CSV table of C-alpha atoms and ligand atoms in Angstrom, one decimal:
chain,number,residue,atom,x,y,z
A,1193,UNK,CA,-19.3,31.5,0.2
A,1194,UNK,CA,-17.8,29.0,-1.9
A,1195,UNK,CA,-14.0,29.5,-1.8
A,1196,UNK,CA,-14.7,28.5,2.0
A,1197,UNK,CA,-16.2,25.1,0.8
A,1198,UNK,CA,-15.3,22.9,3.9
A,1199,UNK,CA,-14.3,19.1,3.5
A,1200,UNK,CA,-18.0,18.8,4.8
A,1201,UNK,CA,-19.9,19.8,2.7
A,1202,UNK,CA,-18.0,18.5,-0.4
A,1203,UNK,CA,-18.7,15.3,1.0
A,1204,UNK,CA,-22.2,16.0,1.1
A,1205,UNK,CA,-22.4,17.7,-2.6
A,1206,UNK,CA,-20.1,14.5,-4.0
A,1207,UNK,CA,-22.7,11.9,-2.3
A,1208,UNK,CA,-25.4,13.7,-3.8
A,1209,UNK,CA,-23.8,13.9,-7.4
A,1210,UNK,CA,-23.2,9.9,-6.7
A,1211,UNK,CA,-26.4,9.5,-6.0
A,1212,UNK,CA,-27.9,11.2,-9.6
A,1213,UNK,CA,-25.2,9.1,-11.3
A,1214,UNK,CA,-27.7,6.5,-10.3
A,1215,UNK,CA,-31.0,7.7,-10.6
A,1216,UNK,CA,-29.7,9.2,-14.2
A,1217,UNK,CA,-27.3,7.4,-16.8
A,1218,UNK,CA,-27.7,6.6,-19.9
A,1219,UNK,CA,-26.0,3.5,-21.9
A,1220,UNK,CA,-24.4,4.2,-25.5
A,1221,UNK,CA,-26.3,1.2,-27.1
A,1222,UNK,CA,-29.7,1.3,-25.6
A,1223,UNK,CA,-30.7,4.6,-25.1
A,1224,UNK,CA,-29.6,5.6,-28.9
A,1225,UNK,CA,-31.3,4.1,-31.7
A,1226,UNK,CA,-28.6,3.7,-33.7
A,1227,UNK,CA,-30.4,1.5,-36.4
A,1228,UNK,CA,-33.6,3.5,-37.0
A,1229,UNK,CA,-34.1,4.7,-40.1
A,1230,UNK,CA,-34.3,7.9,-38.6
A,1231,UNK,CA,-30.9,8.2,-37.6
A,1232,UNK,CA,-29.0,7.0,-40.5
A,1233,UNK,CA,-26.0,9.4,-41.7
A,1234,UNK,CA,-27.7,10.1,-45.1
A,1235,UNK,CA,-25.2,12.3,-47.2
A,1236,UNK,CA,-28.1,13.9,-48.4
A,1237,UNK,CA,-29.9,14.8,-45.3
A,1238,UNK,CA,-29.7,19.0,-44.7
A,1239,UNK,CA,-29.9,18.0,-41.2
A,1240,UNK,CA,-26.5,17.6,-41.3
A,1241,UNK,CA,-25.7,21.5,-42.2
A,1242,UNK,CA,-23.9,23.0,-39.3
A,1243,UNK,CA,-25.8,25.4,-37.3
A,1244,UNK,CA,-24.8,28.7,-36.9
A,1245,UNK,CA,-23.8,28.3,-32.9
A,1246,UNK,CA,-20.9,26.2,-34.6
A,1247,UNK,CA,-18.0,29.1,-35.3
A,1248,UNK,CA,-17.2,27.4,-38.6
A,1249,UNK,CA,-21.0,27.1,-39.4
A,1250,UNK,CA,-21.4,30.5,-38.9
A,1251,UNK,CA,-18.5,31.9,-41.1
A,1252,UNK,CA,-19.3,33.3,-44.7
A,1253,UNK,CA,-17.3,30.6,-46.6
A,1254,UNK,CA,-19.3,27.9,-44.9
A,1255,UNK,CA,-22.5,29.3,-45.3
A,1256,UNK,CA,-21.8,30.4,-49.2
A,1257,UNK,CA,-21.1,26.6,-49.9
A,1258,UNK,CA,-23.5,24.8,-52.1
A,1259,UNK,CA,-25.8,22.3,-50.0
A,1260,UNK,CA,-23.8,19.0,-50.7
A,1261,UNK,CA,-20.8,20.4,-49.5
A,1262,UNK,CA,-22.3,21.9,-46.7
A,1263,UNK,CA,-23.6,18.2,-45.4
A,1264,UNK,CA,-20.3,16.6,-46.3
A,1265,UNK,CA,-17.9,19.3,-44.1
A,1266,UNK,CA,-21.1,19.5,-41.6
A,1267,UNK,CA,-20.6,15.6,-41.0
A,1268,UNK,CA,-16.9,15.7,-41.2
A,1269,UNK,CA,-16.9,18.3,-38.3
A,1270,UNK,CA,-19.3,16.2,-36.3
A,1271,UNK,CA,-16.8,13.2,-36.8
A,1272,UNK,CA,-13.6,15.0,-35.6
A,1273,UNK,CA,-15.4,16.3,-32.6
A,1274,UNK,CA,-16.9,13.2,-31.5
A,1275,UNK,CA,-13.4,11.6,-32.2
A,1276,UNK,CA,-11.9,14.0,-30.2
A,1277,UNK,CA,-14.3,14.0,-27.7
A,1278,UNK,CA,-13.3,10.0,-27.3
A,1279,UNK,CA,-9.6,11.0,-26.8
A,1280,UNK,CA,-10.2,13.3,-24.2
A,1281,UNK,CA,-12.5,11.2,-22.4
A,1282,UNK,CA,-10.1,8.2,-22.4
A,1283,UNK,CA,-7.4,10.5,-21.2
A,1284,UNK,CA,-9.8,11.8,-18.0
A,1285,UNK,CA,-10.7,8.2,-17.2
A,1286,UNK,CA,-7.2,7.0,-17.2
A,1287,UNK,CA,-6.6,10.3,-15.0
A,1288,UNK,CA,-8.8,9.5,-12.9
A,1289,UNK,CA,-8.2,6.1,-12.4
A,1290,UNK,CA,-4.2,6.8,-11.7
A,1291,UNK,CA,-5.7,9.3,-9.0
A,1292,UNK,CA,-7.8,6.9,-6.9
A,1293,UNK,CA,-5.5,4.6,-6.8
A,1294,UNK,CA,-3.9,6.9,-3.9
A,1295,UNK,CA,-7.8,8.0,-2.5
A,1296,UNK,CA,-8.2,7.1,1.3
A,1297,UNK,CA,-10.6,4.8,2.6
A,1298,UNK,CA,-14.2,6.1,3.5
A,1299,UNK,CA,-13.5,9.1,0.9
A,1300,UNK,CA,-16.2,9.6,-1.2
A,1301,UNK,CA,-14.2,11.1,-4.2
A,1302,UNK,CA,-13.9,7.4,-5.0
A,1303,UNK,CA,-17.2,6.3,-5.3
A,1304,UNK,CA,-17.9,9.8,-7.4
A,1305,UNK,CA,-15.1,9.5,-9.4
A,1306,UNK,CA,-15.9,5.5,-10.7
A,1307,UNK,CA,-19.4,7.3,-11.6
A,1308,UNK,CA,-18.1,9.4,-13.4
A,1309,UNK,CA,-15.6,6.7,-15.4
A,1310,UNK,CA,-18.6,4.8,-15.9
A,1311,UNK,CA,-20.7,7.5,-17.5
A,1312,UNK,CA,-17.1,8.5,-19.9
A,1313,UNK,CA,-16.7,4.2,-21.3
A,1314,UNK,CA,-20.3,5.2,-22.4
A,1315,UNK,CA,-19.5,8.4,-23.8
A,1316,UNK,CA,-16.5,7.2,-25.7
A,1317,UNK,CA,-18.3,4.4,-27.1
A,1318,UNK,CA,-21.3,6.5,-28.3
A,1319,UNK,CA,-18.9,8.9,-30.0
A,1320,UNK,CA,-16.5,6.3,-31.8
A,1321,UNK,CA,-20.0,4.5,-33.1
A,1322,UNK,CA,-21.0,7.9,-34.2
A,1323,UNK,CA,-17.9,8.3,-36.0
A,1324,UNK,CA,-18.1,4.6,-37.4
A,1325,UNK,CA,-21.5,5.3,-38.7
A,1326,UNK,CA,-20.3,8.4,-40.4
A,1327,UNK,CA,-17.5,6.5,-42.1
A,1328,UNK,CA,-14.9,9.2,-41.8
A,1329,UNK,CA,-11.8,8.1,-41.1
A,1330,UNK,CA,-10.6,10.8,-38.9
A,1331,UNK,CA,-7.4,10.4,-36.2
A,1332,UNK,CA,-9.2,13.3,-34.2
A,1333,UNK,CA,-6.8,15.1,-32.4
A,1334,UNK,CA,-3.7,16.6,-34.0
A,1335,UNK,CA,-0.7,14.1,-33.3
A,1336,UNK,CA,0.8,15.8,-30.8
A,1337,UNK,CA,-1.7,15.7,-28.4
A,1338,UNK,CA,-2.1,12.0,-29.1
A,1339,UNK,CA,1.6,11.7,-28.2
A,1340,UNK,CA,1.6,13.7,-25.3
A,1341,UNK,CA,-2.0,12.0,-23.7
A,1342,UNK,CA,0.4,9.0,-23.3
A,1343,UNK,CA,1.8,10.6,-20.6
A,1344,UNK,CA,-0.4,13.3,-19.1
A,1345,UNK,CA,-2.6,10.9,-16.9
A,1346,UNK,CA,0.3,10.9,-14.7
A,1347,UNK,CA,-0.6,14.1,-13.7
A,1348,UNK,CA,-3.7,12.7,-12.2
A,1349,UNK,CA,-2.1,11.6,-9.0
A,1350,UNK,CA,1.1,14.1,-9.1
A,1351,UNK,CA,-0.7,17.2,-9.8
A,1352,UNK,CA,-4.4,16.5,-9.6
A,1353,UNK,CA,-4.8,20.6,-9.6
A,1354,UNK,CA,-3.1,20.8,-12.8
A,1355,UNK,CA,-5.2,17.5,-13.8
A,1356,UNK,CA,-8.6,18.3,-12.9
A,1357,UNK,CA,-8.1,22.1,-14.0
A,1358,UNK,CA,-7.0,20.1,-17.6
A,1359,UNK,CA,-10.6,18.1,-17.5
A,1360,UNK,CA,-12.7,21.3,-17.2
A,1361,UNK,CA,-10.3,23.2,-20.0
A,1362,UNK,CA,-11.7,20.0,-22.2
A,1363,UNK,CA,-15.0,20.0,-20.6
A,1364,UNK,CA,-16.1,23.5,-21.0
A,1365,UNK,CA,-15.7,24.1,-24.9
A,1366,UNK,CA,-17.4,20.6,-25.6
A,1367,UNK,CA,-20.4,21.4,-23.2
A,1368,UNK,CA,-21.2,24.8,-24.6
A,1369,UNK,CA,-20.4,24.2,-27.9
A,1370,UNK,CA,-23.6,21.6,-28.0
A,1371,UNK,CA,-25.7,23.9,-25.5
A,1372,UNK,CA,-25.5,26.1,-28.0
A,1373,UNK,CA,-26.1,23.9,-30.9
A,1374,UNK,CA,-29.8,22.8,-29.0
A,1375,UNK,CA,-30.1,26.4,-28.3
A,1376,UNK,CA,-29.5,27.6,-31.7
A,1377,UNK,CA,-33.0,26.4,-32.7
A,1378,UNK,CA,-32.0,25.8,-36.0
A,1379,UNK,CA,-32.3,21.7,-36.9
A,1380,UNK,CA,-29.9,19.4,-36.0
A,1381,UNK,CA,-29.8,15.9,-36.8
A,1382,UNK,CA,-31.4,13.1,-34.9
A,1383,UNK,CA,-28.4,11.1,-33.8
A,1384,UNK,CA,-26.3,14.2,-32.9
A,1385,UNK,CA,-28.9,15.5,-31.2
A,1386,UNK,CA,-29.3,12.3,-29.0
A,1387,UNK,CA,-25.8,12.3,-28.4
A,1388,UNK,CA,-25.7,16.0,-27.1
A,1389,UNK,CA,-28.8,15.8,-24.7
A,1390,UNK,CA,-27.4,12.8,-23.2
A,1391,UNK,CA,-23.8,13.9,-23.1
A,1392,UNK,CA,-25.2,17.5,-21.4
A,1393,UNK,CA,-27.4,15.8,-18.8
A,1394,UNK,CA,-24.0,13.7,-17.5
A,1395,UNK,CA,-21.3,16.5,-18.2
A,1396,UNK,CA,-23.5,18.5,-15.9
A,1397,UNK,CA,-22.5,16.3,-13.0
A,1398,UNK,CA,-18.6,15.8,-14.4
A,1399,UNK,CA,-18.5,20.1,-14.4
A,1400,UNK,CA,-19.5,20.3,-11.2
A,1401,UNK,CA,-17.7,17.4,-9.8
A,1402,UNK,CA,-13.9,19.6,-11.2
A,1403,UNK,CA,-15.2,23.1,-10.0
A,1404,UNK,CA,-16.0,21.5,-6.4
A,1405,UNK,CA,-12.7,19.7,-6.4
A,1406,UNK,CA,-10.5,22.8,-7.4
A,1407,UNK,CA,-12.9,25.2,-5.1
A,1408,UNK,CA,-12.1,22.5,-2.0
A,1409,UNK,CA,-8.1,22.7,-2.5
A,1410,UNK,CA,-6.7,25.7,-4.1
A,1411,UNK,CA,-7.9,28.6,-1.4
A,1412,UNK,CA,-6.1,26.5,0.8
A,1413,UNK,CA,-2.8,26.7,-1.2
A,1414,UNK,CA,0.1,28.5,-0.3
A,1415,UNK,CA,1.1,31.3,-2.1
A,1416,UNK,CA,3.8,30.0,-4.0
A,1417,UNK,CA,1.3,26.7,-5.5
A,1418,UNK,CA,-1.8,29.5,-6.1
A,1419,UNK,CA,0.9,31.7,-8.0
A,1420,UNK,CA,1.7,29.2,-10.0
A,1421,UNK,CA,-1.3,27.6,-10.8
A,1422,UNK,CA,-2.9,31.0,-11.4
A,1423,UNK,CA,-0.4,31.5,-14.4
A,1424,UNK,CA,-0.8,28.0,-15.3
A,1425,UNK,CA,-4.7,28.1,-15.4
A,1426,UNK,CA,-5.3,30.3,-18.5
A,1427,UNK,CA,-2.6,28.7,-20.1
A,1428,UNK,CA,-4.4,25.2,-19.7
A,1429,UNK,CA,-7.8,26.2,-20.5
A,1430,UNK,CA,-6.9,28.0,-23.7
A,1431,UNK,CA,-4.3,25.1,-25.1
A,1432,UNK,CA,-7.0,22.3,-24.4
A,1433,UNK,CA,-9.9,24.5,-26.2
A,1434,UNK,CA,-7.7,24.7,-29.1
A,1435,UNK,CA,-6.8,21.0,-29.1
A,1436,UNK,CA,-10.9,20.4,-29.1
A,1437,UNK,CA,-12.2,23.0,-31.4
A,1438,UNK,CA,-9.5,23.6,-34.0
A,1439,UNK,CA,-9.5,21.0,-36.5
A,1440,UNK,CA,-6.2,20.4,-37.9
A,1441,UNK,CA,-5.6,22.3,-41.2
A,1442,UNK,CA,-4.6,18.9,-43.6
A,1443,UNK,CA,-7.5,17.0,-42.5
A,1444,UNK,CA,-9.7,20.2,-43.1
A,1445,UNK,CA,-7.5,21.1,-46.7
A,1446,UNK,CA,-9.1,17.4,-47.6
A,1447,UNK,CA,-12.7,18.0,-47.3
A,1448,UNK,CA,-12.3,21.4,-48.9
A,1449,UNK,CA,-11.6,23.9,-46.2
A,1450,UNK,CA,-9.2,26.3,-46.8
A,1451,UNK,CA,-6.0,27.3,-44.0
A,1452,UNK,CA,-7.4,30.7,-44.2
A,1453,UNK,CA,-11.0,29.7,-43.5
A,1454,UNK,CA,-9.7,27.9,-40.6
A,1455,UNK,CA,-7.3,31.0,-39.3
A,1456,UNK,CA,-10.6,32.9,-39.6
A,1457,UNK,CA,-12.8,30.9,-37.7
A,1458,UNK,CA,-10.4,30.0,-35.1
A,1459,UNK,CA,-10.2,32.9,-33.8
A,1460,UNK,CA,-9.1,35.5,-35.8
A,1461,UNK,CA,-12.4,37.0,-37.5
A,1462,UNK,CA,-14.8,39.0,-35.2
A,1463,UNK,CA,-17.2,35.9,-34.5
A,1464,UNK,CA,-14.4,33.8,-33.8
A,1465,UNK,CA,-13.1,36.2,-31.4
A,1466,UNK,CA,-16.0,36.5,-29.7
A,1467,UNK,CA,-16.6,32.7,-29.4
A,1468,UNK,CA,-13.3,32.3,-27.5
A,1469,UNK,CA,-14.2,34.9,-25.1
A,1470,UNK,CA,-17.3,33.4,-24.3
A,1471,UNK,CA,-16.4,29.9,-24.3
A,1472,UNK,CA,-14.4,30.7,-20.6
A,1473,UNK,CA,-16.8,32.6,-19.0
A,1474,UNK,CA,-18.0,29.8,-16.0
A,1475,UNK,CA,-14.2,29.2,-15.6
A,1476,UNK,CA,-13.3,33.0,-15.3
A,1477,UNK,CA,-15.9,33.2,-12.7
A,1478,UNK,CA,-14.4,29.9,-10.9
A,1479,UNK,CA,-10.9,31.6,-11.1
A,1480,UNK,CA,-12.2,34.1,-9.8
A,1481,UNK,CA,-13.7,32.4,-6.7
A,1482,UNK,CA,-11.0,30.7,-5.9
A,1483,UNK,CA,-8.8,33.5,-6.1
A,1484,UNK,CA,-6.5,32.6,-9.3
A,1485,UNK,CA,-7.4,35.9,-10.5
A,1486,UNK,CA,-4.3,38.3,-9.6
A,1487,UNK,CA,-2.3,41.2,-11.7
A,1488,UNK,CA,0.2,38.5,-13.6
A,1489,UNK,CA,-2.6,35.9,-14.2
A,1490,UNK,CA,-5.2,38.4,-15.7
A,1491,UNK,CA,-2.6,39.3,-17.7
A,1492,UNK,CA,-1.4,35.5,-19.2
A,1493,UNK,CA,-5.9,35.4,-19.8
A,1494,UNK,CA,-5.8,39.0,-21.6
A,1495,UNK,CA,-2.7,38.2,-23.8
A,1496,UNK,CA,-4.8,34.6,-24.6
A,1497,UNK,CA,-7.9,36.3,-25.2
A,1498,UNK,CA,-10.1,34.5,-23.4
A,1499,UNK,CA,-10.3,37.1,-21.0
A,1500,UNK,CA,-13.8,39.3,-20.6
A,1501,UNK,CA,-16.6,39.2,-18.1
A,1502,UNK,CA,-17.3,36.3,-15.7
A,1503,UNK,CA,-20.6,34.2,-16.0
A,1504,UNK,CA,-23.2,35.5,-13.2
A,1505,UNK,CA,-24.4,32.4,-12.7
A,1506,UNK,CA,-22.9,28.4,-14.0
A,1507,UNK,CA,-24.2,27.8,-17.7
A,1508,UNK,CA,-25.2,31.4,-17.8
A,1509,UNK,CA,-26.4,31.3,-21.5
A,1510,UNK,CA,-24.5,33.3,-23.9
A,1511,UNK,CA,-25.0,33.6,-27.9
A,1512,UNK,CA,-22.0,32.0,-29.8
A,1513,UNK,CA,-20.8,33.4,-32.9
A,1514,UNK,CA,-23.8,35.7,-33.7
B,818,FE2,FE1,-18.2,12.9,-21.4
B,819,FE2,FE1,-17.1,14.3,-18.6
């Protein structure tokens, strides 16, 4: 049904996604109480322990750590995501805004798509004040992502397949990885938490908005461009995951974690393993769809190892790391 998603409806589903952008949006200074004493980053607060839905929560060495050091690496991890988070965002919105500046008149991607910038300035300024009010001085990202995001927006209007594909391969990890640290049940700190229910209740709109555009254009492709992106696709998905999740091993080697802790966790012990798998499920059932699923591609996912079983269903739940 969907890889026959006319121009039409797309319309439709993109004025309706403009539409919640409106009725639901949040602002990074209001709608957090940043200055209660409720959400002050208290070095002493077990609130700060990861939970187990985190794959280096989860791992043995993290979980046999006394409680202090538990809070200090369970706020440093928070940091380097959130800061992280804020270099991906600002990559997408400058993306974005290099790809309407070639959108057509009366084309509702444009409205949409300044929606969605909106909501990301408010992302990236709640997740650089969260990393302010932690005090960790982390660069995020390793440094040659930060190198290479000088360029990549360009890709936004040149390939916007390749670009918007890139958006959900940074989308997807972030979004489950806080679903499942709600799910999880276990406690998570005030301000974190905050910051995930909002983030969740926008990315919903941001997912949807890259899995319509890519199910609108690529049945459509040729064979050659489908080929290629289907090779491409896997590829993508699984260096952007690693380029959110993976902390780099000095920073980590300074609050304590040892390289083999992280080789462990990402993804090399059994948990890990099955974290990655998991982490790609929506976006194997997308490739699927739009039929980027062939004998070479499956094979570029497979030798990844993010290949497995599609989701049924979009945000199908799945347990993460045990
Ligand atoms: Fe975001
Ligand atoms: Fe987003």
């Amino acid at each position: 049904m969907t890889a026959n998603l006319t121009r039409k409806v797309y319309d439709e589903r993109l004025r309706t996604l403009s539409e919640g952008s409106v009725n639901v949006n949040f602002n990074a200074f209001t709608d957090i109480k940043w200055d209660d004493p409720e959400f002050a980053v208290d070095t002493g607060d077990p609130r700060w322990v990861l939970t187990s839905a985190d794959a280096l929560g989860s791992h043995p060495w993290y979980r046999e750590q006394p409680l202090e050091t538990q809070i200090r690496i369970g706020i440093w991890r928070w940091a380097v995501i959130a800061k992280t988070g804020m270099q991906f965002e600002n990559l997408l919105m400058r993306g974005a805004l290099d790809y309407l500046v070639h959108v057509d008149n009366q084309d509702p991607e444009f409205r949409y798509l300044t929606h969605e910038i909106t909501e990301e300035t408010h992302h990236t300024q709640m997740f650089q004040e969260l990393v302010n009010r932690t005090g960790v001085d982390t660069p995020g990202s390793r440094r040659w992502f930060r190198n290479v995001s000088r360029v990549l927006p360009l890709a936004g209007s040149l390939w916007p397949e390749v670009f918007f594909t890139g958006i959900l391969a940074g989308e997807e990890p972030i979004d489950h990885l806080q679903k499942a640290a709600l799910r999880s049940g276990e406690p998570v700190h005030p301000l974190p938490q905050r910051i995930m229910q909002i983030h969740i209740a926008e990315e919903a709109r941001h997912i949807s908005f890259a899995h319509e555009f890519l199910r609108l254009r690529v049945p459509g492709y040729g064979k050659v461009r489908r080929g290629v992106l289907s090779v491409f696709f896997p590829v993508i998905m699984r260096t952007l995951c690693d380029v959110i999740m993976i902390p780099d091993r000095r920073s980590a080697a300074e609050v304590g974690i040892p390289a083999w802790v992280i080789k462990d966790v990402f993804w090399k012990s059994e948990a890990g393993e099955k974290t990655l798998h998991e982490l790609f499920s929506d976006v194997r059932m997308l490739a699927e769809e739009i039929g980027l699923m062939n004998k070479a591609s499956r094979r570029v996912w497979k030798a990844l190892r993010i290949s497995g079983r599609p989701a049924r269903f979009r945000g199908e739940p799945t347990p993460l790391a045990g």
